[in-house]
Every structure is written in structure tokens, then in C-alpha cells.
Amino acid sequence: MEVFSGRPRGPERHPLVGGSRARRASLLDLRSAAGQVFLLQVVIVVLLVAAAAAGMVLQAANDALQQGRRESVIAAQSFASAPGVAEALRSPDPTAVLQPRAEEARKRAGVDFVIAMNTEGIRYTYPYPREIGKKFVGTIEPALKGGTVVEQAGGPPLPAGRGTDVQAVVPVTDSQGKVVGLVSAGITVRNVAELWLPELPIILGSGVAALALAVTGTTFVSRRLRRQTYGMAPVELAELYRHHDAVLHAVREGVLITDADGRLLMANDEAARLLELPADFRGRPVRELELPEPITRLLSSPEAVTDEVRLAGDRLLAVNKRPTYPQADPGGSVVTLRDTTELAAVSGRAEVARERLKLLYEAGVGIGTTLDVERTAQELADVAVPQFADLVTVDLLEAVLRGWEPTAEGWRHLRRAAIGGDRRMVPVYPRGQMISFSRRTPQMRALQERRVTLEADLRQAQGWREQDPERARRALECGLRSLVAVPLRARNVTLGVANFYRTVDSAAFEPDDLTFAEELAARAAVAIDNARRFTREHAMAVALQRSLLPRRQPEQDALEVAWRYLPAEAGVGGDWFDIIPLPGARVALVMGDVVGHGLHAAATMGRLRTAVHNFSTLDLPVDEVLGNLNDLVVRMDNEENTDDARDGREGEGVTGATCLYAIYDPVTEACTMARAGHPEPVVVLPDGTVTCPGVPASAPLGLGGYPFEAVELSLPEGSQLVLYTDGLVEDRTHDIDVGMERLRGALGGSGGRSPEETCRAVIDSLKPSPSSDDIALLTARTRRFPRSDVAMWDVPPDPAVVPSVRARCRETLLEWGLEETAFATELIVSELVTNAIRYGSPPAGVRLLRGRCLICEVYDGSGTSPHMRRAATTDEGGRGLFLVAQFAQRWGTRYTPPGKVIWTEQLLHDGASAASGLAPVDFLLDQFDDPGL
């Protein structure tokens, strides 16, 4: 705190730019004393100059008037005394005699008029002849008696123009002294300024000199005042004093000022309160005030003191003492006193509040970093220990941990989700254990009453001790002291309860701690509920997606397959894969990825996977399958955009997907594949060489209008084909090129591994943590169909060769040990070959494959597809395909570049065909006559 100690500290001086302008501005500032004095002096100078000018003008006017009087009297007397004037007045025509003489006298005397008149006042002469004969305007009575009249009067116009007319009237006497007439002479006093204008510069110069003197004096006084007041005006000084006095007596810090003789000069209200000073303390020596000895010794000593604590009665005062004038001779001192007793209490509360705010900030940052319910509960426990509690346990409803909607029925059974603190020092229920709280426990009361519950002394908490008496006894022996149970509630739903414990080594919980515990639990409850909702949605999406993915490997002879599917931690995506057996022992491998995450992506993935199955059933080429998928995605986009536009969410449901489709033929060891925006597959040859087959990249599904290019490559037996989604090789920390290099490194030397081992090695090497995208991995090791299990021959286009074809088929089946299937197979081959010869075009042929089932294929060069129909009793044909369908497990048609292939499959069980148990042919033929068919 700063205190004015008698001599104010001067402000820092800086050179002023435009100092003269600032001084002029200060002189013109009427709020300053200098400005007011300067204005008063200017007013006085102006008044003096005005008074001098007025006096001079009046004096000049008076002098001019007196001069006119004299001149008019002299002129009148001179003309009246002139010889012959009296005789002329008695002549018969006075005007003729006197008019010329009067005008000559006027001009010679320099007056404005000379008038000669009779005793009755009739004018005989006048400067203007038209005025002659008229009565004189003025006073003539004294002149008729022999006197002289001087007056200011008006009359007819004069040559001199307007002005003050001063005229004198004198008598004209004859030799006997008789008045025979009158003479009047006058002058117009019209230009008084000619008399006082020469004096005006002197007056104005004196005024300017006086004004300059006033400015100089005022400037000098102003500068001296500014130096003494540090540039502040008297109003500012008064305001500063009022503020200083208000602050000095309002602060919660005592201030005392003493002089060099140890007299107390000033003390503010706080100092008077702390030291209990008497009312008449001013000017008295410190030792006479009966202060506590430590304070008296401090005030009397000249030494400086910094933050020393002195005892004053029952108060501990923090004292600071400094000299009043540290840069001059030793003088008085300024002492400040601060009551550390109250300050310590306030500081303690402030420190507690600061720590609580800091802990709430840490809770906001540290709780809810993941969307895992148990992890979030553990974060709550870790944040609260040891700043708020010594031991924290979090118990959640089982429904919350599973992501379900919690209900009040589950409050009696909670699972321990998290423990914070050293649980070894206090025996508590272990993590993961199901706990059934009784109704009298603080936890159950907190859940039922939906408010925080305080047990300040657990030794008196009967409900808590009844929950588990033996465990409670051991906990109290270990020092457990108090408990605060807070229900975890979010969005008006109760999720569980948080228990904060303190031991005897810490202060027991107080009512002030309840608000903070409730705030801390509320923040954690929101994060836990968010994690619960995410867990529910994630589980639903994972369940949906896993239900749409293959659950087991289909039976097929071409590939040994293993796969991995890892959903993203942030949400399930639309990755999918599939293994689809095709006719002719072939297998289709599919790997796809739908853009986005969540249920929408999973549902879209299911639709695409179903569509791929349908297209595969048609046995279309790989590029046509992708083309049909592309058309489907475009239609889905259009449907969703229409729905979104109707709901005001246009563009939110746009679907995009990538896909790789491959068909492997174990007979020819050929693999045909095409990809739509999907990462390129990797091939591991039997010798361990890792290569990329160079499948041409095409646009992702949904863009429309782009062709898909297929490529065919040969895969030796034992080669591994690795299909994957971009989540395996692409991450936020690196691009796909780095991921591909890592994938090739993980696959190096995998020629002797099984597909399961390859999947495990790749996932262990490349799985990111945490995973931000789904990962789907499919590894397939090729098998070669044994040549001994393949029989193939051409058929000439002649119906007569059908018996020989049947005979050769029988011989092949006997060699394979399939005598039981010979009859059904001969019938199937006979019907299909006959149709190929009759309705098809060459070349035609037959191929038998023995594997998990017996496959019979008849091909020809025609593109027509046979159809099974119901034949009437009188029809000669139409029953062949019906017989084929009855003896075969499955049958169908696929198209090839040369033509088509009609195939059948017969299941084999222990070397026998499942068709051997079917009804005889005669019975089947009789079915055509059954009207129920």
C-alpha cells in the first residue's frame, strides 16, 4: 500500500513536445488558478483602456465646444464693431449692404455663419439668401440689453453640414450706445475625433504593455504553481486529497505517521482500531499513548522494518516501517499494520476455494477422456484422490455398465466400477464385485433421496456398519473416519453412487464439502452417461454389423480362409467381407468399406453385402458385379437425398463405398478381380515373395458412369491372397504408403504360415491404438483341384453320341468309387447333353468334378438359357429339367465368353450321393399328372 508521507513524490519528467502550446492552453484553461487570474487581468486592462479612451473623447469634445464658443464670440463682436455696420442697419436696404460684408467676414473668420438682424430678430444676412428675412432661431433678449449670448442652438441648414451648432449673439450699438441691431456668429463642432485620435496609440500601447505584463506575470505564477503542485489544478489537488483521505481511512490496513521526535502525527481509522488509540493522539509522543511495549519500541526506533509480526494484545500484527523522506535527512516514519489473524482465516478460505476450483478444472479435463464407462468412473476416483478424499469408490448399476437404460429396480444391486486411493489400507469391496446395499446405508439413502448424504463419523453410522459388520469393523480399525455418498445423476437419470472417504489422518467432511462433492459428481455423471449412451449405440452397431458379417466359413474346396474384424473404438463403420462359393468349385472373395460410422453405415453395408450375394448367384463377371453395385449405391444416394431434402437435411445421408471383388477357380488356378476405389490386395507366393498384383484402380461406388476394369492372374497352389480395408494401413499419423510398407514387412516370410497365423501376425504389427477406423482383414490360401478328380471331354453335335457320353460318365464314376450316383448322374448328363445338342450350338462338352459334392457341367456355344416348365400329359418334352432338378441338389446356368454352362451339384455322403434315396423315376414322372403340382 502506498501512503503520502508529507512530501509528495514527483512524477517522472519527460520532455514536452509543444511546451509553449501547452502553457498557452493552461493559461486559457479557466479551471486553473492561472487562467482565472489571467482573465481577471485582461478584464482590468480592457476596462482601463476603455475608460481612458472615453475620457479622452469627452475631454476633446469639451475642448472643441469651448473653442467654438470663443471663435463664435470673437467673430460676432468683430463684425458688430466693424465701421458702418450700425449705419447699414438703419439704411433702407440693410441686406444689400451687409450681405456681402457678412459673407466676406464669415469666410475670413472661418465660422459657419455671420447673421446681422434687427432688434426683432429678423435676419438681414445668411449664407443661404432664401433664409434672409426669416426670424432668427436662438435667444436674443440678453443681447438686446447689451449682453452677450453664447448658446448651442439649431436653425436652418448650414454649409458645414450636420454637427453641434455653437452660436454667439452680440448687440450692435450706435454712437450713443443704443442697441440698433444684433450680430450672431456660429460654428459647427463636427469632428471631435481630430482632437483625440492622435492620443489613441498611446492609450492602446499602454493597454498592450499592461496585457503583456499580465501574461508574463501570470505565466510565471502558473509555472511556479505547476512546479509546486506537479501540474495539478487546485480542483485536482482537492479531489486528490479527498480520495487520499477516503482511501487512507477506508483500507483494512493501519497507517501511522510519526515525526523525528517520536510524535504521532497521523493515524487512520484502522490503526486507531487495532492499537485502541485515544481520541487526542495527534501530536502526542508515542510513549505517552500507553501502547503495547513492542509497538511503542517499534514506533520510537528509527530502524526500518519489513513484514515483522508483533504482538498487540490478542492480535498478531504484520508491521512494515519506512522513513518518510528516504532521500533526505532523517525525519519521520510511516508504519503500516496488518491484522494477520483475520488475514490467515481469509487466506485459508481463499486457498481452499482456489484448490477446489483447480480440482474442478482438473475434473473437467481429466474425466471423460474416453467413451468407456469403467474408465470414466476410474477417472473420477483418480481425480478426487488425494486432493478431496483419501479413498474413493464408484458403484454403478449393471445396466449402466452394459449401456442399457438404468431403472430404479436395479439400485439394490450395484457393481463396483472404480476404486481410487490405496485400497490396501482400507478393506473395501473389490472392483467388479456386485454389491447389494441395504436401505439404511448412506449409499441407498443417497440414491432414494437423490441428494448427497454425509456421515461425519462412521463410528456412529449404524446403517453403514450393518451393511457388512466385519468389513466395517476392520475399516474403522484401519482409520476410516467419514463418508460422503453422492448419487451420480445425469439427464434426470440415476446411474450409481460415488463414495468419498476420509481417514483419521485428514479432517472429517463438513457440510461445506457437500456442495463441492455434488459438483464433482455431477460433472462425472454427465461423462459416464455419455459413455453409457455410446456403449449402447456402439454395442448395437457392433451387433448389427457382426450379424451381417460371415459367422462361419462356408463349405468349399478352393481356399483355406481366415479373417479378422476389429470395430473402431469411436464407432462402428461399414467394413465388410464375404466368402461366397460359386458353381464349378469356384469361390468369390469380397472386401468392402462403406463411408461413415454408426448404424447407418452398418445398415448400408448389410444392403450391399446382400446385393453382392444376389449378383454372385447370377454368376456375373467381376466387372459386371461392381457395375451393378455402383448402380445400387447411386439409387440409394438418390433415395436418401430425397428423404433428407424432405426433412430439411439435404446431403447428410450421402452413401459412398469401396469394394474389391475376386473369383478364384481352383481348377485353372486363375483369379479374376476388380476393385472400385479399394486398396490393392497383396499376394504372398509360396516362396514368401510379397507382391501387389497390379489390379487397376477404379472410381469408388456411387460416383456413377465409370467403367470397372478386371484383371486375371494365376495363383500357384499355396499362394495367399490378402484383402483388407484402409483402416489397417492408413492412420492419422501416417499416410497409406507408409502403411503399405509396414504391411509388406509384416507379410514377409509368410509363405509357410497358415492364414490364421498370417492374420495374427498382421494385426499384431499394424493394429493402431487407439483404432479410429474399422479394420477388416481376409487371408485366403489357394488350393488346386486335384487333376484326378476332374474329368472332361468334348461332345460332337450329334444326338447319336448321347449313349457314348453316358457310358463314359459311368466309367468315370466307377473309377471314383461313386457307383451309387451313376444312375442319377447318367440321367442328368443325358438330359443336359441332349438339350445342348438340340437347342445349343457347338462346341459342346462335359466336365465332372469330384469334391465335397459331385459337379456336373455341360457347356455349349449358345447364349440361350433353359427354363424349367410344367409339361402337360400329352407333351412329348419339357420334363428333362424337372428330372435334373429332382436328382440334383442345385442346378443353374452361368455364362462364359464362348457361351454358357449348365451345372448341377449332387451332395456326397460317405461316397454316396444324396440323390440315391430319392423316389424312382416312374414315380417322378407320375407327378406330372398330379393336379396338385
PDB file of N, CA, C and O in Angstrom, residues 542-555 561 563 565 577-579 609 613:
ATOM      1  N   VAL A 542     -22.223 -52.741 -33.371  1.00  0.00           N
ATOM      2  CA  VAL A 542     -21.348 -53.913 -33.499  1.00  0.00           C
ATOM      3  C   VAL A 542     -22.184 -55.172 -33.670  1.00  0.00           C
ATOM      4  O   VAL A 542     -21.869 -56.042 -34.504  1.00  0.00           O
ATOM      5  N   ALA A 543     -23.266 -55.261 -32.878  1.00  0.00           N
ATOM      6  CA  ALA A 543     -24.117 -56.446 -33.006  1.00  0.00           C
ATOM      7  C   ALA A 543     -24.732 -56.520 -34.387  1.00  0.00           C
ATOM      8  O   ALA A 543     -24.813 -57.597 -35.002  1.00  0.00           O
ATOM      9  N   LEU A 544     -25.189 -55.359 -34.874  1.00  0.00           N
ATOM     10  CA  LEU A 544     -25.771 -55.354 -36.216  1.00  0.00           C
ATOM     11  C   LEU A 544     -24.742 -55.741 -37.262  1.00  0.00           C
ATOM     12  O   LEU A 544     -25.007 -56.567 -38.144  1.00  0.00           O
ATOM     13  N   GLN A 545     -23.548 -55.157 -37.128  1.00  0.00           N
ATOM     14  CA  GLN A 545     -22.547 -55.441 -38.148  1.00  0.00           C
ATOM     15  C   GLN A 545     -22.075 -56.890 -38.080  1.00  0.00           C
ATOM     16  O   GLN A 545     -21.903 -57.546 -39.110  1.00  0.00           O
ATOM     17  N   ARG A 546     -21.846 -57.376 -36.870  1.00  0.00           N
ATOM     18  CA  ARG A 546     -21.400 -58.767 -36.764  1.00  0.00           C
ATOM     19  C   ARG A 546     -22.485 -59.730 -37.258  1.00  0.00           C
ATOM     20  O   ARG A 546     -22.179 -60.800 -37.791  1.00  0.00           O
ATOM     21  N   SER A 547     -23.762 -59.345 -37.065  1.00  0.00           N
ATOM     22  CA  SER A 547     -24.824 -60.205 -37.577  1.00  0.00           C
ATOM     23  C   SER A 547     -24.861 -60.215 -39.092  1.00  0.00           C
ATOM     24  O   SER A 547     -25.368 -61.154 -39.699  1.00  0.00           O
ATOM     25  N   LEU A 548     -24.338 -59.135 -39.701  1.00  0.00           N
ATOM     26  CA  LEU A 548     -24.320 -59.063 -41.157  1.00  0.00           C
ATOM     27  C   LEU A 548     -23.068 -59.663 -41.768  1.00  0.00           C
ATOM     28  O   LEU A 548     -23.023 -59.911 -42.968  1.00  0.00           O
ATOM     29  N   LEU A 549     -22.029 -59.865 -40.961  1.00  0.00           N
ATOM     30  CA  LEU A 549     -20.789 -60.450 -41.465  1.00  0.00           C
ATOM     31  C   LEU A 549     -20.857 -61.982 -41.392  1.00  0.00           C
ATOM     32  O   LEU A 549     -21.678 -62.556 -40.658  1.00  0.00           O
ATOM     33  N   PRO A 550     -19.993 -62.663 -42.120  1.00  0.00           N
ATOM     34  CA  PRO A 550     -20.000 -64.140 -42.059  1.00  0.00           C
ATOM     35  C   PRO A 550     -19.694 -64.639 -40.650  1.00  0.00           C
ATOM     36  O   PRO A 550     -18.792 -64.120 -39.977  1.00  0.00           O
ATOM     37  N   ARG A 551     -20.460 -65.611 -40.179  1.00  0.00           N
ATOM     38  CA  ARG A 551     -20.248 -66.173 -38.853  1.00  0.00           C
ATOM     39  C   ARG A 551     -19.413 -67.454 -38.896  1.00  0.00           C
ATOM     40  O   ARG A 551     -18.837 -67.841 -37.890  1.00  0.00           O
ATOM     41  N   ARG A 552     -19.384 -68.101 -40.027  1.00  0.00           N
ATOM     42  CA  ARG A 552     -18.573 -69.312 -40.171  1.00  0.00           C
ATOM     43  C   ARG A 552     -18.158 -69.439 -41.622  1.00  0.00           C
ATOM     44  O   ARG A 552     -18.737 -68.815 -42.523  1.00  0.00           O
ATOM     45  N   GLN A 553     -17.164 -70.238 -41.843  1.00  0.00           N
ATOM     46  CA  GLN A 553     -16.675 -70.434 -43.200  1.00  0.00           C
ATOM     47  C   GLN A 553     -17.615 -71.346 -43.969  1.00  0.00           C
ATOM     48  O   GLN A 553     -18.032 -72.401 -43.462  1.00  0.00           O
ATOM     49  N   PRO A 554     -17.970 -70.938 -45.177  1.00  0.00           N
ATOM     50  CA  PRO A 554     -18.810 -71.836 -45.990  1.00  0.00           C
ATOM     51  C   PRO A 554     -17.988 -73.033 -46.477  1.00  0.00           C
ATOM     52  O   PRO A 554     -16.759 -72.984 -46.557  1.00  0.00           O
ATOM     53  N   GLU A 555     -18.689 -74.113 -46.756  1.00  0.00           N
ATOM     54  CA  GLU A 555     -18.006 -75.307 -47.251  1.00  0.00           C
ATOM     55  C   GLU A 555     -17.592 -75.093 -48.700  1.00  0.00           C
ATOM     56  O   GLU A 555     -18.413 -74.786 -49.563  1.00  0.00           O
ATOM     57  N   VAL A 561      -9.300 -70.240 -45.518  1.00  0.00           N
ATOM     58  CA  VAL A 561      -9.579 -68.832 -45.227  1.00  0.00           C
ATOM     59  C   VAL A 561      -9.501 -68.566 -43.730  1.00  0.00           C
ATOM     60  O   VAL A 561      -9.871 -69.413 -42.906  1.00  0.00           O
ATOM     61  N   TRP A 563      -9.982 -64.777 -41.102  1.00  0.00           N
ATOM     62  CA  TRP A 563     -10.280 -63.337 -41.152  1.00  0.00           C
ATOM     63  C   TRP A 563     -10.248 -62.742 -39.749  1.00  0.00           C
ATOM     64  O   TRP A 563     -10.286 -63.445 -38.736  1.00  0.00           O
ATOM     65  N   TYR A 565     -12.001 -59.102 -37.843  1.00  0.00           N
ATOM     66  CA  TYR A 565     -12.761 -57.847 -37.924  1.00  0.00           C
ATOM     67  C   TYR A 565     -12.631 -57.125 -36.580  1.00  0.00           C
ATOM     68  O   TYR A 565     -12.985 -57.679 -35.530  1.00  0.00           O
ATOM     69  N   PHE A 577     -16.734 -58.128 -45.371  1.00  0.00           N
ATOM     70  CA  PHE A 577     -16.058 -59.095 -46.234  1.00  0.00           C
ATOM     71  C   PHE A 577     -16.986 -60.294 -46.394  1.00  0.00           C
ATOM     72  O   PHE A 577     -17.954 -60.455 -45.644  1.00  0.00           O
ATOM     73  N   ASP A 578     -16.660 -61.126 -47.357  1.00  0.00           N
ATOM     74  CA  ASP A 578     -17.520 -62.283 -47.588  1.00  0.00           C
ATOM     75  C   ASP A 578     -16.757 -63.324 -48.383  1.00  0.00           C
ATOM     76  O   ASP A 578     -15.828 -62.999 -49.146  1.00  0.00           O
ATOM     77  N   ILE A 579     -17.128 -64.598 -48.158  1.00  0.00           N
ATOM     78  CA  ILE A 579     -16.629 -65.739 -48.944  1.00  0.00           C
ATOM     79  C   ILE A 579     -17.864 -66.429 -49.512  1.00  0.00           C
ATOM     80  O   ILE A 579     -18.698 -66.950 -48.756  1.00  0.00           O
ATOM     81  N   ARG A 609     -23.906 -56.065 -48.953  1.00  0.00           N
ATOM     82  CA  ARG A 609     -23.495 -57.476 -48.867  1.00  0.00           C
ATOM     83  C   ARG A 609     -24.583 -58.389 -49.443  1.00  0.00           C
ATOM     84  O   ARG A 609     -24.289 -59.350 -50.165  1.00  0.00           O
ATOM     85  N   HIS A 613     -24.332 -60.911 -52.758  1.00  0.00           N
ATOM     86  CA  HIS A 613     -24.769 -62.308 -52.782  1.00  0.00           C
ATOM     87  C   HIS A 613     -25.726 -62.553 -53.960  1.00  0.00           C
ATOM     88  O   HIS A 613     -25.611 -63.574 -54.665  1.00  0.00           O
TER      89      HIS A 613
END
